[in-house]
C-alpha cells in the first residue's frame, strides 16, 4: 500500500513532474529549433526517428493536464520551460507566444492551488547555440543567465521554486561522452567542458534570479546507486569511479568548490583553462536540493582507457527501461546527501517513477511507488530533512532517444487521439494524497 499523506511530516509536499520538450509539442507556438530536433532527424539516434514536434500536445491541452495534476491531490507541479520557445535563436528577441504560454500555465497552476516548481532547462538547447558549440562553449553561462532573466522578468514573481538545470549528468556525460542524448558526441574533452560549463551556467542563472529578488532557488541532480559487480578490488575501484562521475561531480562542484579526484584522473587535461577559479560562481547559495532517483547499477572494471568500467546486468526485478528496482537506494541517497553535502537544507525527491508496459492497470507502478515512498518516509522518520516528493511523470510522454514506447505516466496518452486516461496508479496516489 502507498504510504498516506498523514504518514509524512506536516507540510510535506507531493507532486508530479514533466518537462517541456517531452510533452508540449515543439512545433507549436513559434518555438525555435532545438538540438533534439536535429538529433532526432539523424537516422539511428531515436527510436523510430521520433521527436517532440507534437509530443502530448500539452501546448493546447494544458488546462486539461493541470486539472489532472489538481485531481491527483498534488500540492506542487514540477514543469520546465523551453529555452527555444522563449528565445527561438537562443539569444536576442523573445517569442511573445512562448512567454504568453508560460504566463498562462503558471496562472493556471495558481488558479488550481498548485505551487509552480519550475526547471529552466530540461535539455532542449536552441540549435543556433548548438551551432556555436553549445555546452562546450563557455559563453553558454552568459547566454543561459540571459534566458533566465528574460523568462523570470515575465513569470518569476509567481514561481514557488526554481532549479536552473535538470540532471546535469545527462546534459554533460550522457550527451557528450556516451552519445545517447543530443548532441550525441562521444568525446572526453567535450564532456569535461560541458560538465564544467553546466555548473557555471547553473551559477550564473542563480545570480540572475537572485538579482531579481527571487527566492527558493535550488538544484536538481540525478543519482544512481553504484554497486560493484563483485567484491574484487578492481570492481570496487570501478564502482567508485562511476559514483564519482555520476553522484559526486556536480554536487561537490556546487557545495565543496572542487571536483572528485577520481574524475580529475580522466578530466584534468581536458577541463577549460582557469576552471579552478569558477567555483565562486558555481557555489551560489542554494535554498533546497532536489534528487532524481530511479535505480542502481552494477559496475565492473574493464580494460581500456579511463574510466575503465562497464555496467553489467543485476539480479533484481527490472522496469521496462531494464533498470533494477532498488528502493533502499533512495533512502541511502537522501541520508548521504544530507550527511555529506547539504546538512539541514530542505531536500526534495524531484523525480522517481517507472516505465511499464502494463497499461492502465499498472499494479507494478503502484508497487514501485509504494516501495520508494516508504523509503522516503524512513529517511524522514530518521530526521533527514526531506520535505517533498514528485513522481515522474504525470503522463506518458517522449522518452528522448527511446521515443514514445517507454511509458512513465500516471496518465495514459493515446498517441493518435491524444486522449488522456488516468491509470490505476493515478487513482492510488490520489487516494494516498487526499487531504
Ligand atoms: O524522462 C526522463 C526525464 O526527462 C529526466 N529524468 C529521467 C526520466 C526517465 O528517464
Tab-separated table of C-alpha atoms in Angstrom, residues 7-375:
chain	number	residue	atom	x	y	z
A	7	UNK	CA	2.381	9.195	7.373
A	8	UNK	CA	4.726	12.070	6.431
A	9	UNK	CA	5.729	15.112	8.480
A	10	UNK	CA	3.332	18.062	8.498
A	11	UNK	CA	3.673	20.238	5.439
A	12	UNK	CA	5.315	17.507	3.332
A	13	UNK	CA	4.596	18.268	-0.355
A	14	UNK	CA	3.508	15.827	-3.041
A	15	UNK	CA	3.609	16.445	-6.743
A	16	UNK	CA	4.116	15.213	-10.281
A	17	UNK	CA	6.802	16.233	-12.761
A	18	UNK	CA	7.001	16.738	-16.531
A	19	UNK	CA	9.296	18.574	-18.934
A	20	UNK	CA	8.661	20.927	-21.816
A	21	UNK	CA	10.088	19.071	-24.837
A	22	UNK	CA	8.671	15.761	-23.633
A	23	UNK	CA	5.058	16.965	-23.547
A	24	UNK	CA	4.411	20.383	-25.109
A	25	UNK	CA	4.682	19.838	-28.849
A	26	UNK	CA	7.611	21.895	-30.031
A	27	UNK	CA	6.115	22.503	-33.471
A	28	UNK	CA	3.538	24.805	-31.908
A	29	UNK	CA	3.630	28.414	-30.759
A	30	UNK	CA	6.675	29.774	-32.580
A	31	UNK	CA	9.309	27.748	-30.678
A	32	UNK	CA	12.760	27.695	-32.262
A	33	UNK	CA	14.592	24.605	-33.426
A	34	UNK	CA	16.451	22.645	-30.766
A	35	UNK	CA	19.356	20.213	-30.812
A	36	UNK	CA	16.859	17.453	-30.011
A	37	UNK	CA	15.066	18.160	-33.317
A	38	UNK	CA	18.410	17.852	-35.084
A	39	UNK	CA	19.444	14.734	-33.153
A	40	UNK	CA	16.115	13.004	-33.849
A	41	UNK	CA	16.322	13.906	-37.555
A	42	UNK	CA	19.605	11.997	-37.814
A	43	UNK	CA	18.885	8.324	-38.608
A	44	UNK	CA	19.509	5.862	-35.798
A	45	UNK	CA	19.530	8.349	-32.923
A	46	UNK	CA	15.965	7.974	-31.625
A	47	UNK	CA	13.553	5.045	-31.763
A	48	UNK	CA	11.557	5.339	-34.982
A	49	UNK	CA	13.205	8.754	-35.546
A	50	UNK	CA	10.588	10.091	-33.119
A	51	UNK	CA	10.860	13.667	-31.891
A	52	UNK	CA	8.954	16.122	-29.717
A	53	UNK	CA	7.246	18.054	-32.528
A	54	UNK	CA	3.772	17.079	-31.284
A	55	UNK	CA	4.554	15.093	-28.122
A	56	UNK	CA	1.431	15.203	-25.882
A	57	UNK	CA	0.118	18.425	-27.416
A	58	UNK	CA	0.262	19.937	-23.944
A	59	UNK	CA	0.699	23.325	-25.641
A	60	UNK	CA	-3.020	23.156	-26.489
A	61	UNK	CA	-4.232	20.779	-23.753
A	62	UNK	CA	-2.517	22.362	-20.755
A	63	UNK	CA	-5.773	23.166	-18.947
A	64	UNK	CA	-6.911	19.546	-19.027
A	65	UNK	CA	-3.434	18.492	-17.897
A	66	UNK	CA	-3.373	20.906	-14.960
A	67	UNK	CA	-6.833	19.616	-13.986
A	68	UNK	CA	-5.283	16.158	-13.874
A	69	UNK	CA	-2.477	17.385	-11.593
A	70	UNK	CA	-5.030	19.006	-9.300
A	71	UNK	CA	-7.201	15.861	-9.381
A	72	UNK	CA	-4.211	13.889	-8.125
A	73	UNK	CA	-4.306	15.846	-4.889
A	74	UNK	CA	-0.881	17.283	-5.676
A	75	UNK	CA	0.411	20.318	-3.794
A	76	UNK	CA	3.044	21.229	-6.323
A	77	UNK	CA	3.661	20.742	-10.035
A	78	UNK	CA	7.195	20.459	-11.416
A	79	UNK	CA	7.347	21.636	-15.034
A	80	UNK	CA	10.087	23.013	-17.246
A	81	UNK	CA	10.404	25.901	-19.645
A	82	UNK	CA	11.839	25.581	-23.129
A	83	UNK	CA	14.706	27.953	-23.856
A	84	UNK	CA	13.931	27.754	-27.598
A	85	UNK	CA	10.240	28.520	-27.048
A	86	UNK	CA	11.156	31.700	-25.160
A	87	UNK	CA	14.181	32.679	-27.264
A	88	UNK	CA	13.967	30.912	-30.646
A	89	UNK	CA	17.520	31.965	-31.533
A	90	UNK	CA	18.748	31.216	-28.018
A	91	UNK	CA	19.520	34.914	-27.529
A	92	UNK	CA	18.021	38.196	-28.624
A	93	UNK	CA	14.350	38.707	-29.406
A	94	UNK	CA	11.884	36.743	-27.276
A	95	UNK	CA	8.949	34.888	-28.791
A	96	UNK	CA	5.870	36.608	-27.312
A	97	UNK	CA	3.742	33.470	-27.795
A	98	UNK	CA	6.251	31.477	-25.754
A	99	UNK	CA	6.250	33.904	-22.852
A	100	UNK	CA	2.433	34.111	-23.019
A	101	UNK	CA	2.235	30.327	-22.848
A	102	UNK	CA	4.294	30.069	-19.648
A	103	UNK	CA	2.430	33.026	-18.179
A	104	UNK	CA	-0.921	31.262	-18.748
A	105	UNK	CA	0.487	27.985	-17.462
A	106	UNK	CA	1.745	29.477	-14.200
A	107	UNK	CA	-1.526	31.326	-13.638
A	108	UNK	CA	-3.342	28.079	-14.385
A	109	UNK	CA	-1.373	26.317	-11.642
A	110	UNK	CA	-2.059	29.056	-9.129
A	111	UNK	CA	-5.774	29.059	-10.017
A	112	UNK	CA	-5.861	25.354	-9.150
A	113	UNK	CA	-3.990	25.782	-5.868
A	114	UNK	CA	-0.779	24.220	-7.242
A	115	UNK	CA	2.649	25.591	-6.389
A	116	UNK	CA	4.651	26.131	-9.621
A	117	UNK	CA	8.062	24.434	-9.350
A	118	UNK	CA	9.991	25.441	-12.473
A	119	UNK	CA	13.074	23.971	-14.074
A	120	UNK	CA	14.566	26.402	-16.568
A	121	UNK	CA	16.403	23.855	-18.730
A	122	UNK	CA	15.379	20.278	-19.323
A	123	UNK	CA	17.560	19.608	-22.355
A	124	UNK	CA	16.151	21.428	-25.421
A	125	UNK	CA	19.111	23.609	-26.367
A	126	UNK	CA	18.290	26.099	-29.171
A	127	UNK	CA	20.021	24.906	-32.374
A	128	UNK	CA	21.681	28.288	-33.059
A	129	UNK	CA	23.527	27.895	-29.740
A	130	UNK	CA	24.420	24.305	-30.573
A	131	UNK	CA	25.975	25.717	-33.766
A	132	UNK	CA	28.255	27.790	-31.542
A	133	UNK	CA	29.406	24.732	-29.612
A	134	UNK	CA	26.504	24.516	-27.154
A	135	UNK	CA	27.597	23.352	-23.708
A	136	UNK	CA	31.233	23.201	-24.877
A	137	UNK	CA	31.310	26.965	-25.261
A	138	UNK	CA	31.990	28.883	-22.053
A	139	UNK	CA	29.717	31.694	-23.269
A	140	UNK	CA	26.758	29.443	-22.582
A	141	UNK	CA	26.922	30.578	-18.955
A	142	UNK	CA	26.173	34.124	-20.132
A	143	UNK	CA	23.515	33.058	-22.649
A	144	UNK	CA	21.758	30.923	-20.052
A	145	UNK	CA	21.694	33.737	-17.494
A	146	UNK	CA	20.133	35.985	-20.157
A	147	UNK	CA	17.448	33.388	-20.811
A	148	UNK	CA	16.802	33.045	-17.065
A	149	UNK	CA	16.440	36.793	-16.811
A	150	UNK	CA	14.067	37.182	-19.774
A	151	UNK	CA	11.864	34.350	-18.554
A	152	UNK	CA	11.842	35.393	-14.916
A	153	UNK	CA	11.081	39.004	-15.814
A	154	UNK	CA	7.761	37.598	-17.013
A	155	UNK	CA	6.903	34.739	-14.614
A	156	UNK	CA	9.496	34.911	-11.799
A	157	UNK	CA	7.105	36.747	-9.476
A	158	UNK	CA	4.787	33.698	-9.333
A	159	UNK	CA	7.157	30.730	-9.224
A	160	UNK	CA	7.221	28.798	-5.977
A	161	UNK	CA	10.662	27.354	-6.680
A	162	UNK	CA	13.203	27.291	-9.496
A	163	UNK	CA	16.047	24.932	-10.408
A	164	UNK	CA	18.222	26.099	-13.296
A	165	UNK	CA	19.102	22.740	-14.896
A	166	UNK	CA	17.628	19.251	-14.705
A	167	UNK	CA	20.093	16.377	-14.261
A	168	UNK	CA	23.462	17.921	-15.178
A	169	UNK	CA	24.884	14.390	-15.618
A	170	UNK	CA	22.570	13.830	-18.582
A	171	UNK	CA	23.391	17.236	-20.082
A	172	UNK	CA	27.104	16.538	-19.721
A	173	UNK	CA	28.060	12.852	-19.618
A	174	UNK	CA	25.143	11.082	-21.299
A	175	UNK	CA	25.124	13.581	-24.170
A	176	UNK	CA	28.846	14.220	-24.743
A	177	UNK	CA	30.619	11.048	-23.523
A	178	UNK	CA	28.099	8.265	-24.152
A	179	UNK	CA	26.430	9.988	-27.115
A	180	UNK	CA	22.970	8.698	-26.192
A	181	UNK	CA	21.366	12.148	-25.983
A	182	UNK	CA	21.691	15.285	-28.113
A	183	UNK	CA	24.163	16.413	-29.346
A	184	UNK	CA	25.273	12.761	-29.494
A	185	UNK	CA	29.008	13.268	-29.007
A	186	UNK	CA	31.492	10.697	-27.703
A	187	UNK	CA	34.416	12.878	-26.791
A	188	UNK	CA	36.131	13.263	-23.422
A	189	UNK	CA	37.266	16.848	-23.997
A	190	UNK	CA	33.752	17.926	-24.989
A	191	UNK	CA	32.425	16.121	-21.904
A	192	UNK	CA	34.799	17.754	-19.432
A	193	UNK	CA	33.983	21.184	-20.815
A	194	UNK	CA	30.236	20.568	-20.989
A	195	UNK	CA	30.124	19.266	-17.396
A	196	UNK	CA	32.038	22.272	-16.113
A	197	UNK	CA	30.019	24.785	-18.158
A	198	UNK	CA	26.733	23.244	-16.992
A	199	UNK	CA	27.788	24.062	-13.451
A	200	UNK	CA	28.944	27.530	-14.431
A	201	UNK	CA	25.577	28.189	-16.118
A	202	UNK	CA	23.805	26.880	-13.015
A	203	UNK	CA	25.683	29.557	-11.054
A	204	UNK	CA	25.096	32.454	-13.451
A	205	UNK	CA	21.379	31.658	-13.699
A	206	UNK	CA	21.106	31.643	-9.908
A	207	UNK	CA	22.884	35.019	-9.823
A	208	UNK	CA	20.434	36.424	-12.404
A	209	UNK	CA	17.430	35.225	-10.401
A	210	UNK	CA	18.802	36.444	-7.057
A	211	UNK	CA	19.382	39.839	-8.682
A	212	UNK	CA	15.649	39.897	-9.362
A	213	UNK	CA	14.970	39.199	-5.679
A	214	UNK	CA	13.725	35.653	-6.318
A	215	UNK	CA	13.770	33.071	-3.542
A	216	UNK	CA	13.502	29.315	-3.083
A	217	UNK	CA	16.161	28.586	-5.698
A	218	UNK	CA	17.749	25.150	-5.812
A	219	UNK	CA	19.390	22.460	-7.916
A	220	UNK	CA	18.292	19.067	-9.241
A	221	UNK	CA	20.774	16.229	-9.788
A	222	UNK	CA	20.190	12.573	-10.606
A	223	UNK	CA	21.689	9.779	-8.537
A	224	UNK	CA	22.263	6.074	-9.214
A	225	UNK	CA	23.464	3.663	-6.593
A	226	UNK	CA	26.755	2.255	-7.882
A	227	UNK	CA	27.280	-1.330	-6.703
A	228	UNK	CA	30.469	-3.258	-7.525
A	229	UNK	CA	29.642	-6.274	-9.709
A	230	UNK	CA	31.897	-8.450	-7.491
A	231	UNK	CA	33.954	-7.805	-4.364
A	232	UNK	CA	37.204	-7.708	-6.343
A	233	UNK	CA	39.290	-4.582	-5.649
A	234	UNK	CA	39.141	-3.761	-9.386
A	235	UNK	CA	35.331	-3.774	-9.481
A	236	UNK	CA	35.183	-1.801	-6.255
A	237	UNK	CA	37.503	0.853	-7.684
A	238	UNK	CA	35.447	0.911	-10.909
A	239	UNK	CA	32.229	1.462	-8.975
A	240	UNK	CA	33.907	4.293	-7.020
A	241	UNK	CA	34.783	5.935	-10.348
A	242	UNK	CA	31.193	5.538	-11.548
A	243	UNK	CA	29.947	7.006	-8.274
A	244	UNK	CA	32.323	9.963	-8.545
A	245	UNK	CA	31.253	10.801	-12.104
A	246	UNK	CA	27.537	10.246	-11.614
A	247	UNK	CA	26.837	11.074	-7.991
A	248	UNK	CA	29.628	13.359	-6.770
A	249	UNK	CA	30.918	15.614	-9.554
A	250	UNK	CA	28.035	18.071	-9.682
A	251	UNK	CA	27.076	18.248	-6.014
A	252	UNK	CA	30.720	18.618	-4.972
A	253	UNK	CA	31.163	21.383	-7.530
A	254	UNK	CA	28.166	23.184	-6.038
A	255	UNK	CA	28.847	22.590	-2.359
A	256	UNK	CA	32.590	21.926	-1.955
A	257	UNK	CA	34.221	24.098	-4.570
A	258	UNK	CA	36.072	21.260	-6.287
A	259	UNK	CA	35.794	18.015	-8.233
A	260	UNK	CA	36.445	14.437	-7.027
A	261	UNK	CA	39.993	13.158	-7.570
A	262	UNK	CA	38.576	10.083	-9.352
A	263	UNK	CA	37.081	12.369	-12.036
A	264	UNK	CA	40.128	14.601	-12.338
A	265	UNK	CA	42.141	11.449	-13.174
A	266	UNK	CA	40.336	11.487	-16.518
A	267	UNK	CA	39.292	15.111	-16.906
A	268	UNK	CA	42.356	17.114	-15.806
A	269	UNK	CA	43.867	17.542	-19.298
A	270	UNK	CA	40.505	18.453	-20.798
A	271	UNK	CA	38.930	20.961	-18.432
A	272	UNK	CA	38.931	24.550	-19.703
A	273	UNK	CA	41.770	26.811	-18.613
A	274	UNK	CA	41.109	28.531	-15.285
A	275	UNK	CA	38.351	26.139	-14.239
A	276	UNK	CA	39.520	26.290	-10.612
A	277	UNK	CA	38.574	29.985	-10.499
A	278	UNK	CA	34.908	29.323	-11.317
A	279	UNK	CA	33.720	27.880	-8.022
A	280	UNK	CA	32.706	31.221	-6.563
A	281	UNK	CA	30.123	31.435	-9.344
A	282	UNK	CA	29.225	27.751	-9.224
A	283	UNK	CA	28.836	27.662	-5.445
A	284	UNK	CA	25.914	30.084	-5.221
A	285	UNK	CA	23.744	29.712	-2.165
A	286	UNK	CA	21.059	27.054	-2.547
A	287	UNK	CA	17.711	27.144	-0.733
A	288	UNK	CA	16.980	23.468	-1.381
A	289	UNK	CA	18.392	20.474	-3.189
A	290	UNK	CA	16.500	18.009	-5.404
A	291	UNK	CA	17.332	14.347	-6.048
A	292	UNK	CA	16.070	12.341	-9.021
A	293	UNK	CA	16.324	8.642	-8.296
A	294	UNK	CA	15.292	5.571	-10.302
A	295	UNK	CA	17.729	2.671	-9.955
A	296	UNK	CA	21.047	1.099	-9.015
A	297	UNK	CA	23.778	-0.082	-11.405
A	298	UNK	CA	26.285	-2.984	-11.148
A	299	UNK	CA	29.702	-1.814	-12.174
A	300	UNK	CA	32.613	-3.976	-13.308
A	301	UNK	CA	36.196	-2.985	-14.172
A	302	UNK	CA	37.027	-3.082	-17.884
A	303	UNK	CA	40.448	-2.830	-19.505
A	304	UNK	CA	40.993	0.268	-21.616
A	305	UNK	CA	41.150	3.990	-21.158
A	306	UNK	CA	39.643	5.898	-18.224
A	307	UNK	CA	37.029	5.474	-16.776
A	308	UNK	CA	37.606	1.730	-17.288
A	309	UNK	CA	34.233	0.375	-16.276
A	310	UNK	CA	31.139	-1.266	-17.722
A	311	UNK	CA	27.589	-1.761	-16.476
A	312	UNK	CA	26.623	-5.419	-16.061
A	313	UNK	CA	23.117	-6.851	-15.510
A	314	UNK	CA	21.962	-7.281	-11.907
A	315	UNK	CA	19.590	-9.813	-10.328
A	316	UNK	CA	16.691	-7.606	-9.167
A	317	UNK	CA	13.344	-7.226	-10.982
A	318	UNK	CA	13.538	-4.560	-13.678
A	319	UNK	CA	11.332	-1.842	-15.126
A	320	UNK	CA	10.641	-1.524	-18.851
A	321	UNK	CA	13.833	0.576	-19.071
A	322	UNK	CA	15.756	-2.512	-17.923
A	323	UNK	CA	16.532	-0.641	-14.681
A	324	UNK	CA	16.705	-2.698	-11.493
A	325	UNK	CA	14.163	-1.802	-8.829
A	326	UNK	CA	16.217	-0.840	-5.805
A	327	UNK	CA	14.097	1.332	-3.455
A	328	UNK	CA	16.503	1.418	-0.496
A	329	UNK	CA	18.924	3.379	-2.660
A	330	UNK	CA	16.544	6.329	-2.419
A	331	UNK	CA	16.739	6.305	1.367
A	332	UNK	CA	20.505	5.948	1.221
A	333	UNK	CA	20.966	8.905	-1.132
A	334	UNK	CA	18.694	11.170	0.917
A	335	UNK	CA	20.710	10.315	4.032
A	336	UNK	CA	24.071	10.595	2.212
A	337	UNK	CA	23.344	13.928	0.529
A	338	UNK	CA	22.224	15.486	3.821
A	339	UNK	CA	25.153	13.976	5.742
A	340	UNK	CA	27.929	14.714	3.259
A	341	UNK	CA	26.819	17.857	1.462
A	342	UNK	CA	23.672	19.765	2.324
A	343	UNK	CA	23.154	19.438	6.110
A	344	UNK	CA	19.859	20.993	7.160
A	345	UNK	CA	18.941	22.254	3.671
A	346	UNK	CA	15.474	21.025	2.588
A	347	UNK	CA	15.696	18.043	0.245
A	348	UNK	CA	13.100	17.081	-2.334
A	349	UNK	CA	12.794	13.902	-4.345
A	350	UNK	CA	12.247	15.724	-7.624
A	351	UNK	CA	11.770	12.610	-9.801
A	352	UNK	CA	11.002	8.966	-9.150
A	353	UNK	CA	8.917	6.552	-11.168
A	354	UNK	CA	8.979	3.636	-13.600
A	355	UNK	CA	8.420	2.789	-17.235
A	356	UNK	CA	5.916	-0.019	-17.555
A	357	UNK	CA	4.070	-1.852	-20.305
A	358	UNK	CA	1.134	-2.721	-18.091
A	359	UNK	CA	-1.246	-0.094	-19.466
A	360	UNK	CA	-3.922	1.427	-17.268
A	361	UNK	CA	-3.971	-1.426	-14.722
A	362	UNK	CA	-0.426	-0.587	-13.648
A	363	UNK	CA	-0.139	-2.507	-10.394
A	364	UNK	CA	3.627	-2.756	-10.923
A	365	UNK	CA	3.884	1.047	-10.832
A	366	UNK	CA	1.764	1.191	-7.676
A	367	UNK	CA	4.168	-1.272	-6.029
A	368	UNK	CA	7.196	0.713	-7.225
A	369	UNK	CA	5.809	3.994	-5.892
A	370	UNK	CA	4.753	2.407	-2.595
A	371	UNK	CA	8.223	0.935	-2.047
A	372	UNK	CA	10.019	4.181	-2.855
A	373	UNK	CA	7.665	6.366	-0.818
A	374	UNK	CA	8.223	4.004	2.131
A	375	UNK	CA	11.974	4.693	1.820
